[in-house]
């Protein structure tokens, strides 16, 4: 057999060395992670529950990881603008996202309307469910109904009422729940979309819209002070801090039952080692005694789930409401 010439041997050795180096690169990068600041996208304006939770978690992660974790609010389109930035970001762990229960619902709505800029099931990697925060339907105190069932009766018996309900955008949790309520109760209300929970709440407090909702953290103070009225929780059980507020199931609307969460996602194809490091840091952050106390004051329950549990939650809620959203033909 003719021996390979030295230049060819060297070329093959260099080629194989390059291939092995590329194969080892993700692990090497993960070993040095993080070596620069991490951006945590919140796809809503400041002031809502997702923003509040993100800032608490990011502060603790900054302290433990030795690099700044910076919250970047990118509101609009029911959270799709910020989510699209993450879907298209480099999968290196330096751009992540804190989202909420609107993510599965708005993603289904946008896909069915053929206007989704990403695929929620394939363009993201779940990192961790950070917290559970119950979702609360709320009304301005001027509305003469103490709960959701009374609101339905009020709108059925007084056709002259022209009530508006606000949401955080097309396909968001409040939008889907609002349309489902209208269908189940056989009533009419006009949908008014906002860029996030904070502007929605301001309009609700002013009385320019009558009904709204969000995860409890962002409206707990107003509910306790009486400037907002909680008319139902979509959680499967009553909220410990608000035991007089019934669940949607108790009020005769089981189809509106939806568990509230806030969780972290990274772009798909982010190295497993990086996902595992982020998961470990988020779990440690939400379980830190100081953070647990802050979360308790916001009616938020620390979780710190596995990446697989975050992925499963997203898909489960997408499946739960897919048929409902398809029937609604949401804009």
PDB file of C-alpha atoms in Angstrom:
ATOM      1  CA  UNK A   1       0.000   0.000   0.000  1.00  0.00           C
ATOM      2  CA  UNK A   2       1.299   3.408  -0.948  1.00  0.00           C
ATOM      3  CA  UNK A   3       1.957   5.578   2.064  1.00  0.00           C
ATOM      4  CA  UNK A   4       0.169   8.915   2.279  1.00  0.00           C
ATOM      5  CA  UNK A   5       2.390  11.812   1.471  1.00  0.00           C
ATOM      6  CA  UNK A   6       3.307  13.977   4.422  1.00  0.00           C
ATOM      7  CA  UNK A   7       1.337  17.089   3.259  1.00  0.00           C
ATOM      8  CA  UNK A   8      -1.796  15.008   2.813  1.00  0.00           C
ATOM      9  CA  UNK A   9      -1.322  13.428   6.240  1.00  0.00           C
ATOM     10  CA  UNK A  10      -0.939  16.870   7.746  1.00  0.00           C
ATOM     11  CA  UNK A  11      -4.044  18.110   5.933  1.00  0.00           C
ATOM     12  CA  UNK A  12      -6.132  15.187   7.176  1.00  0.00           C
ATOM     13  CA  UNK A  13      -4.797  15.604  10.714  1.00  0.00           C
ATOM     14  CA  UNK A  14      -5.656  19.310  10.651  1.00  0.00           C
ATOM     15  CA  UNK A  15      -9.131  18.575   9.295  1.00  0.00           C
ATOM     16  CA  UNK A  16      -9.864  15.968  11.952  1.00  0.00           C
ATOM     17  CA  UNK A  17      -8.453  18.241  14.640  1.00  0.00           C
ATOM     18  CA  UNK A  18     -10.769  21.024  13.479  1.00  0.00           C
ATOM     19  CA  UNK A  19     -13.792  18.717  13.544  1.00  0.00           C
ATOM     20  CA  UNK A  20     -12.989  17.542  17.074  1.00  0.00           C
ATOM     21  CA  UNK A  21     -12.435  21.135  18.194  1.00  0.00           C
ATOM     22  CA  UNK A  22     -15.817  22.213  16.817  1.00  0.00           C
ATOM     23  CA  UNK A  23     -17.509  19.260  18.507  1.00  0.00           C
ATOM     24  CA  UNK A  24     -15.962  20.234  21.832  1.00  0.00           C
ATOM     25  CA  UNK A  25     -16.750  23.954  21.441  1.00  0.00           C
ATOM     26  CA  UNK A  26     -20.269  23.967  23.008  1.00  0.00           C
ATOM     27  CA  UNK A  27     -18.965  22.178  26.092  1.00  0.00           C
ATOM     28  CA  UNK A  28     -15.992  24.534  26.356  1.00  0.00           C
ATOM     29  CA  UNK A  29     -18.284  27.551  26.070  1.00  0.00           C
ATOM     30  CA  UNK A  30     -20.596  26.113  28.711  1.00  0.00           C
ATOM     31  CA  UNK A  31     -17.655  25.535  31.045  1.00  0.00           C
ATOM     32  CA  UNK A  32     -16.856  29.276  30.932  1.00  0.00           C
ATOM     33  CA  UNK A  33     -20.475  30.390  31.158  1.00  0.00           C
ATOM     34  CA  UNK A  34     -21.289  33.130  31.966  1.00  0.00           C
ATOM     35  CA  UNK A  35     -18.422  35.350  30.869  1.00  0.00           C
ATOM     36  CA  UNK A  36     -20.526  38.441  30.094  1.00  0.00           C
ATOM     37  CA  UNK A  37     -23.891  39.966  31.097  1.00  0.00           C
ATOM     38  CA  UNK A  38     -27.088  37.991  30.510  1.00  0.00           C
ATOM     39  CA  UNK A  39     -30.148  39.705  29.048  1.00  0.00           C
ATOM     40  CA  UNK A  40     -33.517  38.557  30.421  1.00  0.00           C
ATOM     41  CA  UNK A  41     -36.250  39.645  28.011  1.00  0.00           C
ATOM     42  CA  UNK A  42     -39.655  40.409  29.548  1.00  0.00           C
ATOM     43  CA  UNK A  43     -42.142  40.649  26.656  1.00  0.00           C
ATOM     44  CA  UNK A  44     -44.335  43.167  28.504  1.00  0.00           C
ATOM     45  CA  UNK A  45     -43.901  46.722  29.843  1.00  0.00           C
ATOM     46  CA  UNK A  46     -42.583  47.257  33.359  1.00  0.00           C
ATOM     47  CA  UNK A  47     -44.967  46.939  36.290  1.00  0.00           C
ATOM     48  CA  UNK A  48     -46.775  43.672  35.563  1.00  0.00           C
ATOM     49  CA  UNK A  49     -46.350  40.400  37.423  1.00  0.00           C
ATOM     50  CA  UNK A  50     -43.876  38.952  34.903  1.00  0.00           C
ATOM     51  CA  UNK A  51     -41.701  42.055  35.178  1.00  0.00           C
ATOM     52  CA  UNK A  52     -41.852  42.031  38.984  1.00  0.00           C
ATOM     53  CA  UNK A  53     -40.888  38.351  39.222  1.00  0.00           C
ATOM     54  CA  UNK A  54     -38.163  38.742  36.588  1.00  0.00           C
ATOM     55  CA  UNK A  55     -36.492  41.578  38.480  1.00  0.00           C
ATOM     56  CA  UNK A  56     -36.513  39.664  41.765  1.00  0.00           C
ATOM     57  CA  UNK A  57     -35.026  36.558  40.130  1.00  0.00           C
ATOM     58  CA  UNK A  58     -32.525  38.526  38.025  1.00  0.00           C
ATOM     59  CA  UNK A  59     -31.221  40.372  41.071  1.00  0.00           C
ATOM     60  CA  UNK A  60     -30.520  37.127  42.909  1.00  0.00           C
ATOM     61  CA  UNK A  61     -28.960  35.501  39.816  1.00  0.00           C
ATOM     62  CA  UNK A  62     -26.672  38.517  39.409  1.00  0.00           C
ATOM     63  CA  UNK A  63     -25.398  37.994  42.934  1.00  0.00           C
ATOM     64  CA  UNK A  64     -24.829  34.258  42.506  1.00  0.00           C
ATOM     65  CA  UNK A  65     -23.499  34.113  38.920  1.00  0.00           C
ATOM     66  CA  UNK A  66     -20.963  36.923  39.068  1.00  0.00           C
ATOM     67  CA  UNK A  67     -22.354  38.591  35.945  1.00  0.00           C
ATOM     68  CA  UNK A  68     -25.214  41.113  35.601  1.00  0.00           C
ATOM     69  CA  UNK A  69     -28.595  39.632  34.634  1.00  0.00           C
ATOM     70  CA  UNK A  70     -30.330  42.610  33.044  1.00  0.00           C
ATOM     71  CA  UNK A  71     -34.098  42.785  32.569  1.00  0.00           C
ATOM     72  CA  UNK A  72     -35.056  44.168  29.152  1.00  0.00           C
ATOM     73  CA  UNK A  73     -38.764  45.020  28.666  1.00  0.00           C
ATOM     74  CA  UNK A  74     -39.940  44.468  25.071  1.00  0.00           C
ATOM     75  CA  UNK A  75     -43.715  44.752  25.194  1.00  0.00           C
ATOM     76  CA  UNK A  76     -46.245  44.483  22.398  1.00  0.00           C
ATOM     77  CA  UNK A  77     -48.358  42.032  20.370  1.00  0.00           C
ATOM     78  CA  UNK A  78     -49.387  40.006  23.418  1.00  0.00           C
ATOM     79  CA  UNK A  79     -45.749  39.197  24.199  1.00  0.00           C
ATOM     80  CA  UNK A  80     -44.846  38.114  20.651  1.00  0.00           C
ATOM     81  CA  UNK A  81     -42.352  40.916  19.981  1.00  0.00           C
ATOM     82  CA  UNK A  82     -40.135  40.026  22.933  1.00  0.00           C
ATOM     83  CA  UNK A  83     -40.534  36.288  22.375  1.00  0.00           C
ATOM     84  CA  UNK A  84     -39.482  36.646  18.736  1.00  0.00           C
ATOM     85  CA  UNK A  85     -36.275  38.389  19.812  1.00  0.00           C
ATOM     86  CA  UNK A  86     -35.429  35.389  21.979  1.00  0.00           C
ATOM     87  CA  UNK A  87     -36.400  32.847  19.327  1.00  0.00           C
ATOM     88  CA  UNK A  88     -33.963  34.475  16.894  1.00  0.00           C
ATOM     89  CA  UNK A  89     -31.162  35.156  19.422  1.00  0.00           C
ATOM     90  CA  UNK A  90     -27.903  33.214  19.492  1.00  0.00           C
ATOM     91  CA  UNK A  91     -28.414  29.967  21.473  1.00  0.00           C
ATOM     92  CA  UNK A  92     -25.604  30.696  23.906  1.00  0.00           C
ATOM     93  CA  UNK A  93     -27.448  31.456  27.151  1.00  0.00           C
ATOM     94  CA  UNK A  94     -26.892  35.214  27.013  1.00  0.00           C
ATOM     95  CA  UNK A  95     -30.450  36.018  25.888  1.00  0.00           C
ATOM     96  CA  UNK A  96     -33.251  34.372  27.868  1.00  0.00           C
ATOM     97  CA  UNK A  97     -36.907  35.184  28.500  1.00  0.00           C
ATOM     98  CA  UNK A  98     -39.260  35.337  31.464  1.00  0.00           C
ATOM     99  CA  UNK A  99     -42.813  34.728  30.211  1.00  0.00           C
ATOM    100  CA  UNK A 100     -46.183  33.706  31.650  1.00  0.00           C
ATOM    101  CA  UNK A 101     -49.429  31.878  30.928  1.00  0.00           C
ATOM    102  CA  UNK A 102     -50.159  34.147  27.967  1.00  0.00           C
ATOM    103  CA  UNK A 103     -47.289  32.491  26.082  1.00  0.00           C
ATOM    104  CA  UNK A 104     -49.096  29.226  25.203  1.00  0.00           C
ATOM    105  CA  UNK A 105     -52.397  30.969  24.453  1.00  0.00           C
ATOM    106  CA  UNK A 106     -51.077  33.825  22.339  1.00  0.00           C
ATOM    107  CA  UNK A 107     -48.789  31.437  20.459  1.00  0.00           C
ATOM    108  CA  UNK A 108     -51.761  29.269  19.480  1.00  0.00           C
ATOM    109  CA  UNK A 109     -53.818  32.325  18.488  1.00  0.00           C
ATOM    110  CA  UNK A 110     -51.049  33.781  16.325  1.00  0.00           C
ATOM    111  CA  UNK A 111     -50.320  30.432  14.668  1.00  0.00           C
ATOM    112  CA  UNK A 112     -53.984  29.865  13.818  1.00  0.00           C
ATOM    113  CA  UNK A 113     -54.105  33.385  12.368  1.00  0.00           C
ATOM    114  CA  UNK A 114     -50.976  32.646  10.268  1.00  0.00           C
ATOM    115  CA  UNK A 115     -49.085  35.573  11.757  1.00  0.00           C
ATOM    116  CA  UNK A 116     -46.777  33.969  14.307  1.00  0.00           C
ATOM    117  CA  UNK A 117     -43.123  34.941  13.750  1.00  0.00           C
ATOM    118  CA  UNK A 118     -41.953  31.809  15.608  1.00  0.00           C
ATOM    119  CA  UNK A 119     -42.949  28.273  16.565  1.00  0.00           C
ATOM    120  CA  UNK A 120     -43.411  28.153  20.326  1.00  0.00           C
ATOM    121  CA  UNK A 121     -42.924  24.386  20.428  1.00  0.00           C
ATOM    122  CA  UNK A 122     -39.668  24.216  18.459  1.00  0.00           C
ATOM    123  CA  UNK A 123     -37.950  27.616  18.743  1.00  0.00           C
ATOM    124  CA  UNK A 124     -37.572  27.647  22.537  1.00  0.00           C
ATOM    125  CA  UNK A 125     -36.011  25.490  25.229  1.00  0.00           C
ATOM    126  CA  UNK A 126     -37.708  25.512  28.601  1.00  0.00           C
ATOM    127  CA  UNK A 127     -35.404  26.337  31.511  1.00  0.00           C
ATOM    128  CA  UNK A 128     -37.624  26.429  34.598  1.00  0.00           C
ATOM    129  CA  UNK A 129     -41.042  27.333  35.931  1.00  0.00           C
ATOM    130  CA  UNK A 130     -39.862  29.971  38.381  1.00  0.00           C
ATOM    131  CA  UNK A 131     -43.100  30.598  40.298  1.00  0.00           C
ATOM    132  CA  UNK A 132     -46.806  29.867  40.397  1.00  0.00           C
ATOM    133  CA  UNK A 133     -48.928  33.013  40.600  1.00  0.00           C
ATOM    134  CA  UNK A 134     -52.728  32.646  40.479  1.00  0.00           C
ATOM    135  CA  UNK A 135     -54.599  34.507  37.761  1.00  0.00           C
ATOM    136  CA  UNK A 136     -57.323  36.875  38.953  1.00  0.00           C
ATOM    137  CA  UNK A 137     -60.229  38.363  37.007  1.00  0.00           C
ATOM    138  CA  UNK A 138     -60.931  41.869  38.277  1.00  0.00           C
ATOM    139  CA  UNK A 139     -63.474  44.655  37.879  1.00  0.00           C
ATOM    140  CA  UNK A 140     -63.711  48.336  38.652  1.00  0.00           C
ATOM    141  CA  UNK A 141     -65.668  48.779  41.935  1.00  0.00           C
ATOM    142  CA  UNK A 142     -68.342  50.722  40.031  1.00  0.00           C
ATOM    143  CA  UNK A 143     -69.461  47.436  38.446  1.00  0.00           C
ATOM    144  CA  UNK A 144     -72.456  46.215  40.536  1.00  0.00           C
ATOM    145  CA  UNK A 145     -71.392  42.565  40.555  1.00  0.00           C
ATOM    146  CA  UNK A 146     -69.414  40.909  43.315  1.00  0.00           C
ATOM    147  CA  UNK A 147     -68.299  37.904  41.248  1.00  0.00           C
ATOM    148  CA  UNK A 148     -68.150  36.546  37.704  1.00  0.00           C
ATOM    149  CA  UNK A 149     -71.551  34.816  37.897  1.00  0.00           C
ATOM    150  CA  UNK A 150     -73.198  38.070  38.981  1.00  0.00           C
ATOM    151  CA  UNK A 151     -71.431  39.863  36.128  1.00  0.00           C
ATOM    152  CA  UNK A 152     -72.911  37.360  33.660  1.00  0.00           C
ATOM    153  CA  UNK A 153     -76.405  37.847  35.114  1.00  0.00           C
ATOM    154  CA  UNK A 154     -75.991  41.630  35.044  1.00  0.00           C
ATOM    155  CA  UNK A 155     -74.991  41.693  31.373  1.00  0.00           C
ATOM    156  CA  UNK A 156     -77.775  39.269  30.401  1.00  0.00           C
ATOM    157  CA  UNK A 157     -80.511  41.217  32.147  1.00  0.00           C
ATOM    158  CA  UNK A 158     -79.361  44.749  31.259  1.00  0.00           C
ATOM    159  CA  UNK A 159     -78.648  44.849  27.519  1.00  0.00           C
ATOM    160  CA  UNK A 160     -78.045  48.609  27.658  1.00  0.00           C
ATOM    161  CA  UNK A 161     -74.739  48.130  29.493  1.00  0.00           C
ATOM    162  CA  UNK A 162     -71.747  48.657  27.234  1.00  0.00           C
ATOM    163  CA  UNK A 163     -68.899  47.115  29.181  1.00  0.00           C
ATOM    164  CA  UNK A 164     -65.319  46.856  27.935  1.00  0.00           C
ATOM    165  CA  UNK A 165     -62.760  44.329  29.092  1.00  0.00           C
ATOM    166  CA  UNK A 166     -59.030  44.880  28.756  1.00  0.00           C
ATOM    167  CA  UNK A 167     -56.278  42.423  27.903  1.00  0.00           C
ATOM    168  CA  UNK A 168     -52.513  42.439  27.450  1.00  0.00           C
ATOM    169  CA  UNK A 169     -52.912  41.896  23.719  1.00  0.00           C
ATOM    170  CA  UNK A 170     -54.525  39.641  21.117  1.00  0.00           C
ATOM    171  CA  UNK A 171     -54.453  36.016  22.197  1.00  0.00           C
ATOM    172  CA  UNK A 172     -53.249  36.846  25.718  1.00  0.00           C
ATOM    173  CA  UNK A 173     -54.703  35.072  28.736  1.00  0.00           C
ATOM    174  CA  UNK A 174     -57.289  37.782  29.472  1.00  0.00           C
ATOM    175  CA  UNK A 175     -58.336  37.935  25.817  1.00  0.00           C
ATOM    176  CA  UNK A 176     -58.886  34.170  25.564  1.00  0.00           C
ATOM    177  CA  UNK A 177     -60.621  34.010  28.939  1.00  0.00           C
ATOM    178  CA  UNK A 178     -62.746  37.062  28.108  1.00  0.00           C
ATOM    179  CA  UNK A 179     -63.965  35.582  24.830  1.00  0.00           C
ATOM    180  CA  UNK A 180     -64.576  32.197  26.458  1.00  0.00           C
ATOM    181  CA  UNK A 181     -66.607  33.908  29.196  1.00  0.00           C
ATOM    182  CA  UNK A 182     -68.694  35.796  26.632  1.00  0.00           C
ATOM    183  CA  UNK A 183     -69.466  32.561  24.806  1.00  0.00           C
ATOM    184  CA  UNK A 184     -70.265  30.525  27.930  1.00  0.00           C
ATOM    185  CA  UNK A 185     -72.334  33.276  29.569  1.00  0.00           C
ATOM    186  CA  UNK A 186     -73.967  34.391  26.288  1.00  0.00           C
ATOM    187  CA  UNK A 187     -73.143  38.043  26.932  1.00  0.00           C
ATOM    188  CA  UNK A 188     -71.431  40.875  25.063  1.00  0.00           C
ATOM    189  CA  UNK A 189     -68.378  42.941  26.044  1.00  0.00           C
ATOM    190  CA  UNK A 190     -65.963  44.872  23.866  1.00  0.00           C
ATOM    191  CA  UNK A 191     -62.301  43.793  23.877  1.00  0.00           C
ATOM    192  CA  UNK A 192     -59.690  46.547  24.396  1.00  0.00           C
ATOM    193  CA  UNK A 193     -56.053  45.374  24.017  1.00  0.00           C
ATOM    194  CA  UNK A 194     -53.099  46.965  25.835  1.00  0.00           C
ATOM    195  CA  UNK A 195     -49.338  46.396  25.623  1.00  0.00           C
ATOM    196  CA  UNK A 196     -49.130  44.991  29.138  1.00  0.00           C
ATOM    197  CA  UNK A 197     -50.733  44.531  32.543  1.00  0.00           C
ATOM    198  CA  UNK A 198     -49.589  47.897  33.928  1.00  0.00           C
ATOM    199  CA  UNK A 199     -51.409  50.110  31.357  1.00  0.00           C
ATOM    200  CA  UNK A 200     -54.403  47.763  31.525  1.00  0.00           C
ATOM    201  CA  UNK A 201     -54.581  48.197  35.284  1.00  0.00           C
ATOM    202  CA  UNK A 202     -54.423  51.992  35.039  1.00  0.00           C
ATOM    203  CA  UNK A 203     -57.399  52.069  32.676  1.00  0.00           C
ATOM    204  CA  UNK A 204     -59.268  49.638  34.916  1.00  0.00           C
ATOM    205  CA  UNK A 205     -58.599  51.763  38.000  1.00  0.00           C
ATOM    206  CA  UNK A 206     -59.801  54.869  36.143  1.00  0.00           C
ATOM    207  CA  UNK A 207     -63.045  53.163  35.150  1.00  0.00           C
ATOM    208  CA  UNK A 208     -62.478  53.652  31.429  1.00  0.00           C
ATOM    209  CA  UNK A 209     -62.702  49.866  31.129  1.00  0.00           C
ATOM    210  CA  UNK A 210     -64.847  47.786  33.459  1.00  0.00           C
ATOM    211  CA  UNK A 211     -63.278  44.320  33.527  1.00  0.00           C
ATOM    212  CA  UNK A 212     -59.736  42.993  33.273  1.00  0.00           C
ATOM    213  CA  UNK A 213     -57.340  40.582  34.870  1.00  0.00           C
ATOM    214  CA  UNK A 214     -53.766  39.543  35.455  1.00  0.00           C
ATOM    215  CA  UNK A 215     -51.687  37.354  37.662  1.00  0.00           C
ATOM    216  CA  UNK A 216     -52.315  38.387  41.222  1.00  0.00           C
ATOM    217  CA  UNK A 217     -48.944  39.955  42.098  1.00  0.00           C
ATOM    218  CA  UNK A 218     -49.521  43.107  40.047  1.00  0.00           C
ATOM    219  CA  UNK A 219     -52.993  43.832  41.461  1.00  0.00           C
ATOM    220  CA  UNK A 220     -52.861  42.412  44.986  1.00  0.00           C
ATOM    221  CA  UNK A 221     -52.406  45.818  46.657  1.00  0.00           C
ATOM    222  CA  UNK A 222     -55.345  47.345  44.773  1.00  0.00           C
ATOM    223  CA  UNK A 223     -57.586  44.364  45.537  1.00  0.00           C
ATOM    224  CA  UNK A 224     -56.766  44.606  49.239  1.00  0.00           C
ATOM    225  CA  UNK A 225     -57.337  48.376  49.266  1.00  0.00           C
ATOM    226  CA  UNK A 226     -60.674  48.033  47.468  1.00  0.00           C
ATOM    227  CA  UNK A 227     -59.737  50.082  44.397  1.00  0.00           C
ATOM    228  CA  UNK A 228     -60.115  46.886  42.337  1.00  0.00           C
ATOM    229  CA  UNK A 229     -62.566  44.050  42.926  1.00  0.00           C
ATOM    230  CA  UNK A 230     -61.499  40.430  42.417  1.00  0.00           C
ATOM    231  CA  UNK A 231     -64.466  38.643  40.807  1.00  0.00           C
ATOM    232  CA  UNK A 232     -62.900  35.184  40.311  1.00  0.00           C
ATOM    233  CA  UNK A 233     -59.636  33.280  40.243  1.00  0.00           C
ATOM    234  CA  UNK A 234     -58.902  30.897  37.373  1.00  0.00           C
ATOM    235  CA  UNK A 235     -56.848  28.703  39.720  1.00  0.00           C
ATOM    236  CA  UNK A 236     -58.105  25.239  40.659  1.00  0.00           C
ATOM    237  CA  UNK A 237     -58.480  26.290  44.297  1.00  0.00           C
ATOM    238  CA  UNK A 238     -59.112  29.500  46.208  1.00  0.00           C
ATOM    239  CA  UNK A 239     -56.131  31.730  46.929  1.00  0.00           C
ATOM    240  CA  UNK A 240     -55.041  31.536  50.577  1.00  0.00           C
ATOM    241  CA  UNK A 241     -54.620  35.308  50.901  1.00  0.00           C
ATOM    242  CA  UNK A 242     -58.028  36.011  49.333  1.00  0.00           C
ATOM    243  CA  UNK A 243     -60.251  33.196  50.650  1.00  0.00           C
ATOM    244  CA  UNK A 244     -63.501  34.995  49.790  1.00  0.00           C
ATOM    245  CA  UNK A 245     -62.744  35.078  46.063  1.00  0.00           C
ATOM    246  CA  UNK A 246     -64.354  32.024  44.392  1.00  0.00           C
ATOM    247  CA  UNK A 247     -62.834  29.983  41.577  1.00  0.00           C
ATOM    248  CA  UNK A 248     -64.250  30.056  38.056  1.00  0.00           C
ATOM    249  CA  UNK A 249     -65.259  26.418  38.512  1.00  0.00           C
ATOM    250  CA  UNK A 250     -67.273  27.248  41.635  1.00  0.00           C
ATOM    251  CA  UNK A 251     -69.039  29.992  39.697  1.00  0.00           C
ATOM    252  CA  UNK A 252     -70.078  27.677  36.872  1.00  0.00           C
ATOM    253  CA  UNK A 253     -67.302  28.395  34.346  1.00  0.00           C
ATOM    254  CA  UNK A 254     -64.966  25.349  34.491  1.00  0.00           C
ATOM    255  CA  UNK A 255     -63.727  26.034  30.958  1.00  0.00           C
ATOM    256  CA  UNK A 256     -61.960  29.154  32.244  1.00  0.00           C
ATOM    257  CA  UNK A 257     -59.775  27.232  34.709  1.00  0.00           C
ATOM    258  CA  UNK A 258     -56.133  28.080  34.018  1.00  0.00           C
ATOM    259  CA  UNK A 259     -53.158  27.757  36.357  1.00  0.00           C
ATOM    260  CA  UNK A 260     -50.869  30.794  36.482  1.00  0.00           C
ATOM    261  CA  UNK A 261     -47.083  30.574  36.184  1.00  0.00           C
ATOM    262  CA  UNK A 262     -44.004  32.557  35.265  1.00  0.00           C
ATOM    263  CA  UNK A 263     -41.120  30.710  33.692  1.00  0.00           C
ATOM    264  CA  UNK A 264     -37.843  31.074  31.846  1.00  0.00           C
ATOM    265  CA  UNK A 265     -37.052  30.013  28.274  1.00  0.00           C
ATOM    266  CA  UNK A 266     -33.901  30.097  26.145  1.00  0.00           C
ATOM    267  CA  UNK A 267     -33.531  29.839  22.375  1.00  0.00           C
ATOM    268  CA  UNK A 268     -33.717  26.301  20.997  1.00  0.00           C
ATOM    269  CA  UNK A 269     -30.343  24.548  20.596  1.00  0.00           C
ATOM    270  CA  UNK A 270     -28.882  26.286  23.654  1.00  0.00           C
ATOM    271  CA  UNK A 271     -26.245  23.834  24.992  1.00  0.00           C
ATOM    272  CA  UNK A 272     -27.573  21.431  27.593  1.00  0.00           C
ATOM    273  CA  UNK A 273     -24.838  22.435  30.055  1.00  0.00           C
ATOM    274  CA  UNK A 274     -25.927  26.076  29.817  1.00  0.00           C
ATOM    275  CA  UNK A 275     -29.608  25.150  30.303  1.00  0.00           C
ATOM    276  CA  UNK A 276     -28.641  23.102  33.357  1.00  0.00           C
ATOM    277  CA  UNK A 277     -26.632  25.985  34.823  1.00  0.00           C
ATOM    278  CA  UNK A 278     -29.487  28.442  34.285  1.00  0.00           C
ATOM    279  CA  UNK A 279     -31.950  25.961  35.757  1.00  0.00           C
ATOM    280  CA  UNK A 280     -29.798  25.510  38.847  1.00  0.00           C
ATOM    281  CA  UNK A 281     -29.427  29.276  39.316  1.00  0.00           C
ATOM    282  CA  UNK A 282     -33.160  29.994  38.909  1.00  0.00           C
ATOM    283  CA  UNK A 283     -34.132  27.252  41.342  1.00  0.00           C
ATOM    284  CA  UNK A 284     -31.611  28.555  43.883  1.00  0.00           C
ATOM    285  CA  UNK A 285     -32.831  32.122  43.354  1.00  0.00           C
ATOM    286  CA  UNK A 286     -36.538  31.445  43.989  1.00  0.00           C
ATOM    287  CA  UNK A 287     -35.755  29.230  46.989  1.00  0.00           C
ATOM    288  CA  UNK A 288     -33.439  31.725  48.683  1.00  0.00           C
ATOM    289  CA  UNK A 289     -35.021  32.753  52.028  1.00  0.00           C
ATOM    290  CA  UNK A 290     -35.031  36.473  51.189  1.00  0.00           C
ATOM    291  CA  UNK A 291     -36.658  35.821  47.808  1.00  0.00           C
ATOM    292  CA  UNK A 292     -39.212  33.410  49.290  1.00  0.00           C
ATOM    293  CA  UNK A 293     -40.355  36.177  51.642  1.00  0.00           C
ATOM    294  CA  UNK A 294     -40.596  38.739  48.843  1.00  0.00           C
ATOM    295  CA  UNK A 295     -42.532  36.309  46.685  1.00  0.00           C
ATOM    296  CA  UNK A 296     -44.926  35.462  49.519  1.00  0.00           C
ATOM    297  CA  UNK A 297     -45.770  39.150  49.847  1.00  0.00           C
ATOM    298  CA  UNK A 298     -46.730  39.032  46.153  1.00  0.00           C
ATOM    299  CA  UNK A 299     -48.859  35.868  46.473  1.00  0.00           C
ATOM    300  CA  UNK A 300     -46.255  34.008  44.394  1.00  0.00           C
ATOM    301  CA  UNK A 301     -45.193  30.437  45.179  1.00  0.00           C
ATOM    302  CA  UNK A 302     -41.551  29.541  44.410  1.00  0.00           C
ATOM    303  CA  UNK A 303     -41.135  26.489  42.171  1.00  0.00           C
ATOM    304  CA  UNK A 304     -37.807  26.107  40.353  1.00  0.00           C
ATOM    305  CA  UNK A 305     -38.945  23.200  38.161  1.00  0.00           C
ATOM    306  CA  UNK A 306     -36.921  21.123  35.720  1.00  0.00           C
ATOM    307  CA  UNK A 307     -36.592  22.213  32.067  1.00  0.00           C
ATOM    308  CA  UNK A 308     -38.816  19.295  31.052  1.00  0.00           C
ATOM    309  CA  UNK A 309     -41.589  20.492  33.369  1.00  0.00           C
ATOM    310  CA  UNK A 310     -41.494  23.966  31.832  1.00  0.00           C
ATOM    311  CA  UNK A 311     -41.711  22.483  28.325  1.00  0.00           C
ATOM    312  CA  UNK A 312     -44.586  20.238  29.415  1.00  0.00           C
ATOM    313  CA  UNK A 313     -46.530  23.134  30.953  1.00  0.00           C
ATOM    314  CA  UNK A 314     -46.258  25.138  27.730  1.00  0.00           C
ATOM    315  CA  UNK A 315     -47.501  22.270  25.572  1.00  0.00           C
ATOM    316  CA  UNK A 316     -50.249  21.233  27.995  1.00  0.00           C
ATOM    317  CA  UNK A 317     -51.810  24.698  28.070  1.00  0.00           C
ATOM    318  CA  UNK A 318     -51.462  25.067  24.293  1.00  0.00           C
ATOM    319  CA  UNK A 319     -53.376  21.809  23.886  1.00  0.00           C
ATOM    320  CA  UNK A 320     -55.937  22.790  26.548  1.00  0.00           C
ATOM    321  CA  UNK A 321     -57.066  25.915  24.710  1.00  0.00           C
ATOM    322  CA  UNK A 322     -56.276  25.120  21.061  1.00  0.00           C
ATOM    323  CA  UNK A 323     -59.828  24.107  20.136  1.00  0.00           C
ATOM    324  CA  UNK A 324     -61.326  27.005  22.087  1.00  0.00           C
ATOM    325  CA  UNK A 325     -59.071  29.543  20.370  1.00  0.00           C
ATOM    326  CA  UNK A 326     -59.741  28.006  16.944  1.00  0.00           C
ATOM    327  CA  UNK A 327     -63.502  28.388  17.488  1.00  0.00           C
ATOM    328  CA  UNK A 328     -63.100  31.992  18.596  1.00  0.00           C
ATOM    329  CA  UNK A 329     -61.206  33.029  15.454  1.00  0.00           C
ATOM    330  CA  UNK A 330     -59.316  35.601  17.508  1.00  0.00           C
ATOM    331  CA  UNK A 331     -57.968  38.642  15.704  1.00  0.00           C
TER     332      UNK A 331
END
